[in-house]
Amino acid sequence: TNTKYMTEQKNNKYIVFLNLPLHIRNKVDQVSEKFNKKHANEWPSHITIKYDGKYSIPEERIIKIFSTFFKALPVQNLILDAPRIDFMKDYDGWNINLPIDNESLRSTVKQFSALIEPYINKDAPGALDSTIWEQSKNFSLHISIKGGLQRQAVEKLYQEVLHENFDLNFPTKILCTSVTLARWVDNKWEEVSVVQLLKNNEAP
């Protein structure tokens, strides 16, 4: 029934990734798997542009909103920098990642976050936490290597990551040509829909 279908949708988490070029993804995965095997099994390395959330609309509607928005986005020329640590302001947490500084893409994240926000299931725990962050001035684009708690424990790990051979000369240019919508299934992200971004000579 439709009621059963809607209930199932409320129990599903969705997320949006900017897909990395395969050669970049493979190099980052090699390091990520060494430090965070569990996370690496969930999905290959990526740039998250809409963090996980539960929605109160059917999956078909989510796909429509996702596809309509991102099919008008051009391919993304980005600069990937050397590993850094981001410390969380609200709790004793940290994230070792490869940062990306791109104001245009940050603006895109904010726009899509605001567009999808009305459809979030407000009854889900922490329902709006991710959208608040995505739309704030503190939002940062990055590829995660490993996150955790207890700041005093991270410095040694960070030094180990710095000494890893990513086989990349930072900062390095990357070209991202597609975006994935994924659903959380069986303790990993499962692809739902992929949109190819506009090339320079294409029209939306």
PDB file of C-alpha atoms in Angstrom:
ATOM      1  CA  THR A   1       0.000   0.000   0.000  1.00  0.00           C
ATOM      2  CA  ASN A   2       1.002   3.659  -0.331  1.00  0.00           C
ATOM      3  CA  THR A   3       1.113   4.033   3.472  1.00  0.00           C
ATOM      4  CA  LYS A   4       3.512   1.119   3.751  1.00  0.00           C
ATOM      5  CA  TYR A   5       5.628   2.589   0.930  1.00  0.00           C
ATOM      6  CA  MET A   6       5.846   5.983   2.635  1.00  0.00           C
ATOM      7  CA  THR A   7       6.825   4.317   5.918  1.00  0.00           C
ATOM      8  CA  GLU A   8       9.606   2.454   4.157  1.00  0.00           C
ATOM      9  CA  GLN A   9      10.847   5.702   2.625  1.00  0.00           C
ATOM     10  CA  LYS A  10      10.975   7.392   6.037  1.00  0.00           C
ATOM     11  CA  ASN A  11      13.296   4.644   7.237  1.00  0.00           C
ATOM     12  CA  ASN A  12      15.750   5.140   4.360  1.00  0.00           C
ATOM     13  CA  LYS A  13      18.706   7.512   4.399  1.00  0.00           C
ATOM     14  CA  TYR A  14      19.872   9.241   1.242  1.00  0.00           C
ATOM     15  CA  ILE A  15      23.067  11.084   0.407  1.00  0.00           C
ATOM     16  CA  VAL A  16      24.529  12.895  -2.623  1.00  0.00           C
ATOM     17  CA  PHE A  17      28.153  12.424  -3.750  1.00  0.00           C
ATOM     18  CA  LEU A  18      30.276  14.194  -6.313  1.00  0.00           C
ATOM     19  CA  ASN A  19      32.109  11.304  -7.969  1.00  0.00           C
ATOM     20  CA  LEU A  20      35.887  11.435  -8.225  1.00  0.00           C
ATOM     21  CA  PRO A  21      37.869  10.599 -11.370  1.00  0.00           C
ATOM     22  CA  LEU A  22      38.703   6.909 -11.175  1.00  0.00           C
ATOM     23  CA  HIS A  23      42.482   7.376 -10.984  1.00  0.00           C
ATOM     24  CA  ILE A  24      42.108   9.860  -8.102  1.00  0.00           C
ATOM     25  CA  ARG A  25      39.542   7.704  -6.319  1.00  0.00           C
ATOM     26  CA  ASN A  26      41.772   4.640  -6.473  1.00  0.00           C
ATOM     27  CA  LYS A  27      44.762   6.487  -5.043  1.00  0.00           C
ATOM     28  CA  VAL A  28      42.759   7.957  -2.163  1.00  0.00           C
ATOM     29  CA  ASP A  29      41.022   4.615  -1.507  1.00  0.00           C
ATOM     30  CA  GLN A  30      44.372   2.912  -1.008  1.00  0.00           C
ATOM     31  CA  VAL A  31      45.126   5.255   1.879  1.00  0.00           C
ATOM     32  CA  SER A  32      41.570   5.354   3.263  1.00  0.00           C
ATOM     33  CA  GLU A  33      41.351   1.571   3.459  1.00  0.00           C
ATOM     34  CA  LYS A  34      44.524   1.437   5.515  1.00  0.00           C
ATOM     35  CA  PHE A  35      43.188   3.814   8.173  1.00  0.00           C
ATOM     36  CA  ASN A  36      39.430   3.257   7.966  1.00  0.00           C
ATOM     37  CA  LYS A  37      38.505  -0.115   6.478  1.00  0.00           C
ATOM     38  CA  LYS A  38      34.865   0.067   7.634  1.00  0.00           C
ATOM     39  CA  HIS A  39      34.274   3.447   6.017  1.00  0.00           C
ATOM     40  CA  ALA A  40      35.983   2.338   2.809  1.00  0.00           C
ATOM     41  CA  ASN A  41      33.557  -0.590   2.551  1.00  0.00           C
ATOM     42  CA  GLU A  42      30.564   1.768   2.678  1.00  0.00           C
ATOM     43  CA  TRP A  43      31.418   3.567  -0.577  1.00  0.00           C
ATOM     44  CA  PRO A  44      34.556   4.532  -2.541  1.00  0.00           C
ATOM     45  CA  SER A  45      36.140   7.915  -1.812  1.00  0.00           C
ATOM     46  CA  HIS A  46      33.975  10.854  -2.881  1.00  0.00           C
ATOM     47  CA  ILE A  47      33.027  14.466  -2.169  1.00  0.00           C
ATOM     48  CA  THR A  48      29.760  14.652  -0.220  1.00  0.00           C
ATOM     49  CA  ILE A  49      27.547  17.532  -1.338  1.00  0.00           C
ATOM     50  CA  LYS A  50      24.354  16.573   0.543  1.00  0.00           C
ATOM     51  CA  TYR A  51      24.894  14.705   3.772  1.00  0.00           C
ATOM     52  CA  ASP A  52      22.713  11.782   4.830  1.00  0.00           C
ATOM     53  CA  GLY A  53      19.111  12.483   5.678  1.00  0.00           C
ATOM     54  CA  LYS A  54      15.714  10.808   5.838  1.00  0.00           C
ATOM     55  CA  TYR A  55      12.876  12.173   3.709  1.00  0.00           C
ATOM     56  CA  SER A  56       9.083  12.198   3.879  1.00  0.00           C
ATOM     57  CA  ILE A  57       8.539  11.845   0.121  1.00  0.00           C
ATOM     58  CA  PRO A  58       8.758   8.771  -2.165  1.00  0.00           C
ATOM     59  CA  GLU A  59      12.072   7.846  -3.708  1.00  0.00           C
ATOM     60  CA  GLU A  60      10.793   8.754  -7.188  1.00  0.00           C
ATOM     61  CA  ARG A  61      10.264  12.338  -6.017  1.00  0.00           C
ATOM     62  CA  ILE A  62      13.736  12.506  -4.488  1.00  0.00           C
ATOM     63  CA  ILE A  63      15.242  11.256  -7.766  1.00  0.00           C
ATOM     64  CA  LYS A  64      13.278  13.883  -9.722  1.00  0.00           C
ATOM     65  CA  ILE A  65      14.457  16.755  -7.517  1.00  0.00           C
ATOM     66  CA  PHE A  66      18.034  15.449  -7.602  1.00  0.00           C
ATOM     67  CA  SER A  67      18.103  14.948 -11.381  1.00  0.00           C
ATOM     68  CA  THR A  68      16.462  18.268 -12.241  1.00  0.00           C
ATOM     69  CA  PHE A  69      18.908  20.214 -10.100  1.00  0.00           C
ATOM     70  CA  PHE A  70      22.173  18.527 -11.030  1.00  0.00           C
ATOM     71  CA  LYS A  71      21.610  18.061 -14.765  1.00  0.00           C
ATOM     72  CA  ALA A  72      22.116  21.837 -15.070  1.00  0.00           C
ATOM     73  CA  LEU A  73      25.427  21.791 -13.149  1.00  0.00           C
ATOM     74  CA  PRO A  74      28.629  22.024 -15.220  1.00  0.00           C
ATOM     75  CA  VAL A  75      31.546  19.657 -14.779  1.00  0.00           C
ATOM     76  CA  GLN A  76      33.584  20.635 -11.725  1.00  0.00           C
ATOM     77  CA  ASN A  77      37.220  21.685 -12.047  1.00  0.00           C
ATOM     78  CA  LEU A  78      38.547  21.447  -8.497  1.00  0.00           C
ATOM     79  CA  ILE A  79      41.833  21.734  -6.622  1.00  0.00           C
ATOM     80  CA  LEU A  80      42.569  18.955  -4.138  1.00  0.00           C
ATOM     81  CA  ASP A  81      45.014  19.828  -1.359  1.00  0.00           C
ATOM     82  CA  ALA A  82      47.212  17.934   1.106  1.00  0.00           C
ATOM     83  CA  PRO A  83      45.725  16.244   4.222  1.00  0.00           C
ATOM     84  CA  ARG A  84      44.522  18.419   7.091  1.00  0.00           C
ATOM     85  CA  ILE A  85      42.595  17.978  10.360  1.00  0.00           C
ATOM     86  CA  ASP A  86      39.216  19.631  10.900  1.00  0.00           C
ATOM     87  CA  PHE A  87      38.216  19.865  14.563  1.00  0.00           C
ATOM     88  CA  MET A  88      34.500  19.955  15.420  1.00  0.00           C
ATOM     89  CA  LYS A  89      33.358  22.970  17.401  1.00  0.00           C
ATOM     90  CA  ASP A  90      30.368  21.426  19.152  1.00  0.00           C
ATOM     91  CA  TYR A  91      31.962  18.198  20.390  1.00  0.00           C
ATOM     92  CA  ASP A  92      35.324  16.496  20.857  1.00  0.00           C
ATOM     93  CA  GLY A  93      35.540  15.247  17.283  1.00  0.00           C
ATOM     94  CA  TRP A  94      37.885  15.498  14.304  1.00  0.00           C
ATOM     95  CA  ASN A  95      38.161  14.567  10.644  1.00  0.00           C
ATOM     96  CA  ILE A  96      41.349  13.974   8.661  1.00  0.00           C
ATOM     97  CA  ASN A  97      40.619  14.841   5.047  1.00  0.00           C
ATOM     98  CA  LEU A  98      41.800  16.217   1.732  1.00  0.00           C
ATOM     99  CA  PRO A  99      40.358  19.754   1.471  1.00  0.00           C
ATOM    100  CA  ILE A 100      38.783  21.386  -1.571  1.00  0.00           C
ATOM    101  CA  ASP A 101      38.437  25.171  -1.707  1.00  0.00           C
ATOM    102  CA  ASN A 102      35.790  26.145  -4.252  1.00  0.00           C
ATOM    103  CA  GLU A 103      33.254  28.892  -3.535  1.00  0.00           C
ATOM    104  CA  SER A 104      31.115  28.062  -6.570  1.00  0.00           C
ATOM    105  CA  LEU A 105      30.628  24.462  -5.464  1.00  0.00           C
ATOM    106  CA  ARG A 106      29.994  25.559  -1.876  1.00  0.00           C
ATOM    107  CA  SER A 107      27.224  27.802  -3.220  1.00  0.00           C
ATOM    108  CA  THR A 108      25.791  24.818  -5.119  1.00  0.00           C
ATOM    109  CA  VAL A 109      25.789  22.741  -1.923  1.00  0.00           C
ATOM    110  CA  LYS A 110      23.939  25.501  -0.069  1.00  0.00           C
ATOM    111  CA  GLN A 111      21.348  25.864  -2.844  1.00  0.00           C
ATOM    112  CA  PHE A 112      20.585  22.145  -3.083  1.00  0.00           C
ATOM    113  CA  SER A 113      20.491  21.800   0.708  1.00  0.00           C
ATOM    114  CA  ALA A 114      17.886  24.573   0.915  1.00  0.00           C
ATOM    115  CA  LEU A 115      15.906  23.073  -1.986  1.00  0.00           C
ATOM    116  CA  ILE A 116      15.643  19.603  -0.412  1.00  0.00           C
ATOM    117  CA  GLU A 117      15.216  20.761   3.198  1.00  0.00           C
ATOM    118  CA  PRO A 118      11.363  21.048   3.112  1.00  0.00           C
ATOM    119  CA  TYR A 119      11.142  17.326   2.285  1.00  0.00           C
ATOM    120  CA  ILE A 120      13.235  16.097   5.210  1.00  0.00           C
ATOM    121  CA  ASN A 121      11.440  13.878   7.719  1.00  0.00           C
ATOM    122  CA  LYS A 122      11.402  16.243  10.694  1.00  0.00           C
ATOM    123  CA  ASP A 123      10.634  13.366  13.092  1.00  0.00           C
ATOM    124  CA  ALA A 124      13.992  11.695  12.424  1.00  0.00           C
ATOM    125  CA  PRO A 125      16.670  12.223  15.117  1.00  0.00           C
ATOM    126  CA  GLY A 126      18.939  15.133  14.200  1.00  0.00           C
ATOM    127  CA  ALA A 127      16.780  15.747  11.129  1.00  0.00           C
ATOM    128  CA  LEU A 128      18.126  19.186  10.207  1.00  0.00           C
ATOM    129  CA  ASP A 129      21.672  18.899  11.584  1.00  0.00           C
ATOM    130  CA  SER A 130      23.271  18.369   8.184  1.00  0.00           C
ATOM    131  CA  THR A 131      21.324  21.099   6.386  1.00  0.00           C
ATOM    132  CA  ILE A 132      22.210  23.624   9.076  1.00  0.00           C
ATOM    133  CA  TRP A 133      25.886  22.834   8.548  1.00  0.00           C
ATOM    134  CA  GLU A 134      25.688  22.748   4.736  1.00  0.00           C
ATOM    135  CA  GLN A 135      24.078  26.180   4.648  1.00  0.00           C
ATOM    136  CA  SER A 136      26.477  27.738   7.159  1.00  0.00           C
ATOM    137  CA  LYS A 137      29.655  29.697   6.506  1.00  0.00           C
ATOM    138  CA  ASN A 138      31.608  26.913   8.261  1.00  0.00           C
ATOM    139  CA  PHE A 139      30.793  24.266   5.637  1.00  0.00           C
ATOM    140  CA  SER A 140      33.894  22.782   4.017  1.00  0.00           C
ATOM    141  CA  LEU A 141      34.287  20.592   0.938  1.00  0.00           C
ATOM    142  CA  HIS A 142      36.616  17.645   1.364  1.00  0.00           C
ATOM    143  CA  ILE A 143      37.365  13.963   0.819  1.00  0.00           C
ATOM    144  CA  SER A 144      37.317  12.196   4.180  1.00  0.00           C
ATOM    145  CA  ILE A 145      40.153   9.878   5.168  1.00  0.00           C
ATOM    146  CA  LYS A 146      39.147   9.150   8.768  1.00  0.00           C
ATOM    147  CA  GLY A 147      37.063  10.773  11.502  1.00  0.00           C
ATOM    148  CA  GLY A 148      36.807  10.148  15.217  1.00  0.00           C
ATOM    149  CA  LEU A 149      36.640  11.473  18.770  1.00  0.00           C
ATOM    150  CA  GLN A 150      39.217  12.582  21.376  1.00  0.00           C
ATOM    151  CA  ARG A 151      41.463  15.276  19.946  1.00  0.00           C
ATOM    152  CA  GLN A 152      44.468  14.225  21.962  1.00  0.00           C
ATOM    153  CA  ALA A 153      44.583  10.928  20.064  1.00  0.00           C
ATOM    154  CA  VAL A 154      44.620  12.318  16.521  1.00  0.00           C
ATOM    155  CA  GLU A 155      48.006  13.989  16.085  1.00  0.00           C
ATOM    156  CA  LYS A 156      50.005  10.764  15.751  1.00  0.00           C
ATOM    157  CA  LEU A 157      47.475   9.390  13.278  1.00  0.00           C
ATOM    158  CA  TYR A 158      47.587  12.636  11.300  1.00  0.00           C
ATOM    159  CA  GLN A 159      51.365  12.400  10.990  1.00  0.00           C
ATOM    160  CA  GLU A 160      50.989   8.849   9.687  1.00  0.00           C
ATOM    161  CA  VAL A 161      48.523  10.031   7.037  1.00  0.00           C
ATOM    162  CA  LEU A 162      50.875  12.852   6.026  1.00  0.00           C
ATOM    163  CA  HIS A 163      53.618  10.326   5.407  1.00  0.00           C
ATOM    164  CA  GLU A 164      51.417   8.146   3.218  1.00  0.00           C
ATOM    165  CA  ASN A 165      52.229   8.087  -0.473  1.00  0.00           C
ATOM    166  CA  PHE A 166      49.012   9.162  -2.179  1.00  0.00           C
ATOM    167  CA  ASP A 167      50.981   9.196  -5.433  1.00  0.00           C
ATOM    168  CA  LEU A 168      49.631  12.732  -5.911  1.00  0.00           C
ATOM    169  CA  ASN A 169      51.463  16.050  -6.029  1.00  0.00           C
ATOM    170  CA  PHE A 170      49.391  18.354  -3.825  1.00  0.00           C
ATOM    171  CA  PRO A 171      47.758  20.636  -4.674  1.00  0.00           C
ATOM    172  CA  THR A 172      46.416  18.741  -7.670  1.00  0.00           C
ATOM    173  CA  LYS A 173      43.675  19.487 -10.195  1.00  0.00           C
ATOM    174  CA  ILE A 174      40.753  17.100 -10.550  1.00  0.00           C
ATOM    175  CA  LEU A 175      37.780  17.061 -12.920  1.00  0.00           C
ATOM    176  CA  CYS A 176      34.482  15.657 -11.603  1.00  0.00           C
ATOM    177  CA  THR A 177      31.896  14.812 -14.256  1.00  0.00           C
ATOM    178  CA  SER A 178      29.030  13.091 -12.406  1.00  0.00           C
ATOM    179  CA  VAL A 179      26.967  13.101  -9.218  1.00  0.00           C
ATOM    180  CA  THR A 180      25.421  10.105  -7.432  1.00  0.00           C
ATOM    181  CA  LEU A 181      22.299   9.840  -5.296  1.00  0.00           C
ATOM    182  CA  ALA A 182      22.639   6.847  -2.949  1.00  0.00           C
ATOM    183  CA  ARG A 183      20.494   5.086  -0.344  1.00  0.00           C
ATOM    184  CA  TRP A 184      21.732   3.382   2.838  1.00  0.00           C
ATOM    185  CA  VAL A 185      21.139  -0.378   2.481  1.00  0.00           C
ATOM    186  CA  ASP A 186      22.754  -3.250   4.436  1.00  0.00           C
ATOM    187  CA  ASN A 187      25.400  -1.041   6.075  1.00  0.00           C
ATOM    188  CA  LYS A 188      26.615   0.553   2.860  1.00  0.00           C
ATOM    189  CA  TRP A 189      25.559   3.152   0.304  1.00  0.00           C
ATOM    190  CA  GLU A 190      23.716   1.776  -2.712  1.00  0.00           C
ATOM    191  CA  GLU A 191      23.516   3.754  -5.960  1.00  0.00           C
ATOM    192  CA  VAL A 192      20.023   5.028  -6.791  1.00  0.00           C
ATOM    193  CA  SER A 193      20.672   7.501  -9.612  1.00  0.00           C
ATOM    194  CA  VAL A 194      23.649   9.090 -11.405  1.00  0.00           C
ATOM    195  CA  VAL A 195      23.604  12.416 -13.262  1.00  0.00           C
ATOM    196  CA  GLN A 196      26.272  13.354 -15.788  1.00  0.00           C
ATOM    197  CA  LEU A 197      27.299  16.998 -15.412  1.00  0.00           C
ATOM    198  CA  LEU A 198      27.252  19.429 -18.313  1.00  0.00           C
ATOM    199  CA  LYS A 199      30.312  19.665 -20.498  1.00  0.00           C
ATOM    200  CA  ASN A 200      31.404  23.144 -21.610  1.00  0.00           C
ATOM    201  CA  ASN A 201      29.730  22.913 -25.002  1.00  0.00           C
ATOM    202  CA  GLU A 202      26.423  21.502 -23.730  1.00  0.00           C
ATOM    203  CA  ALA A 203      23.229  23.337 -22.839  1.00  0.00           C
ATOM    204  CA  PRO A 204      21.063  22.452 -19.839  1.00  0.00           C
TER     205      PRO A 204
END
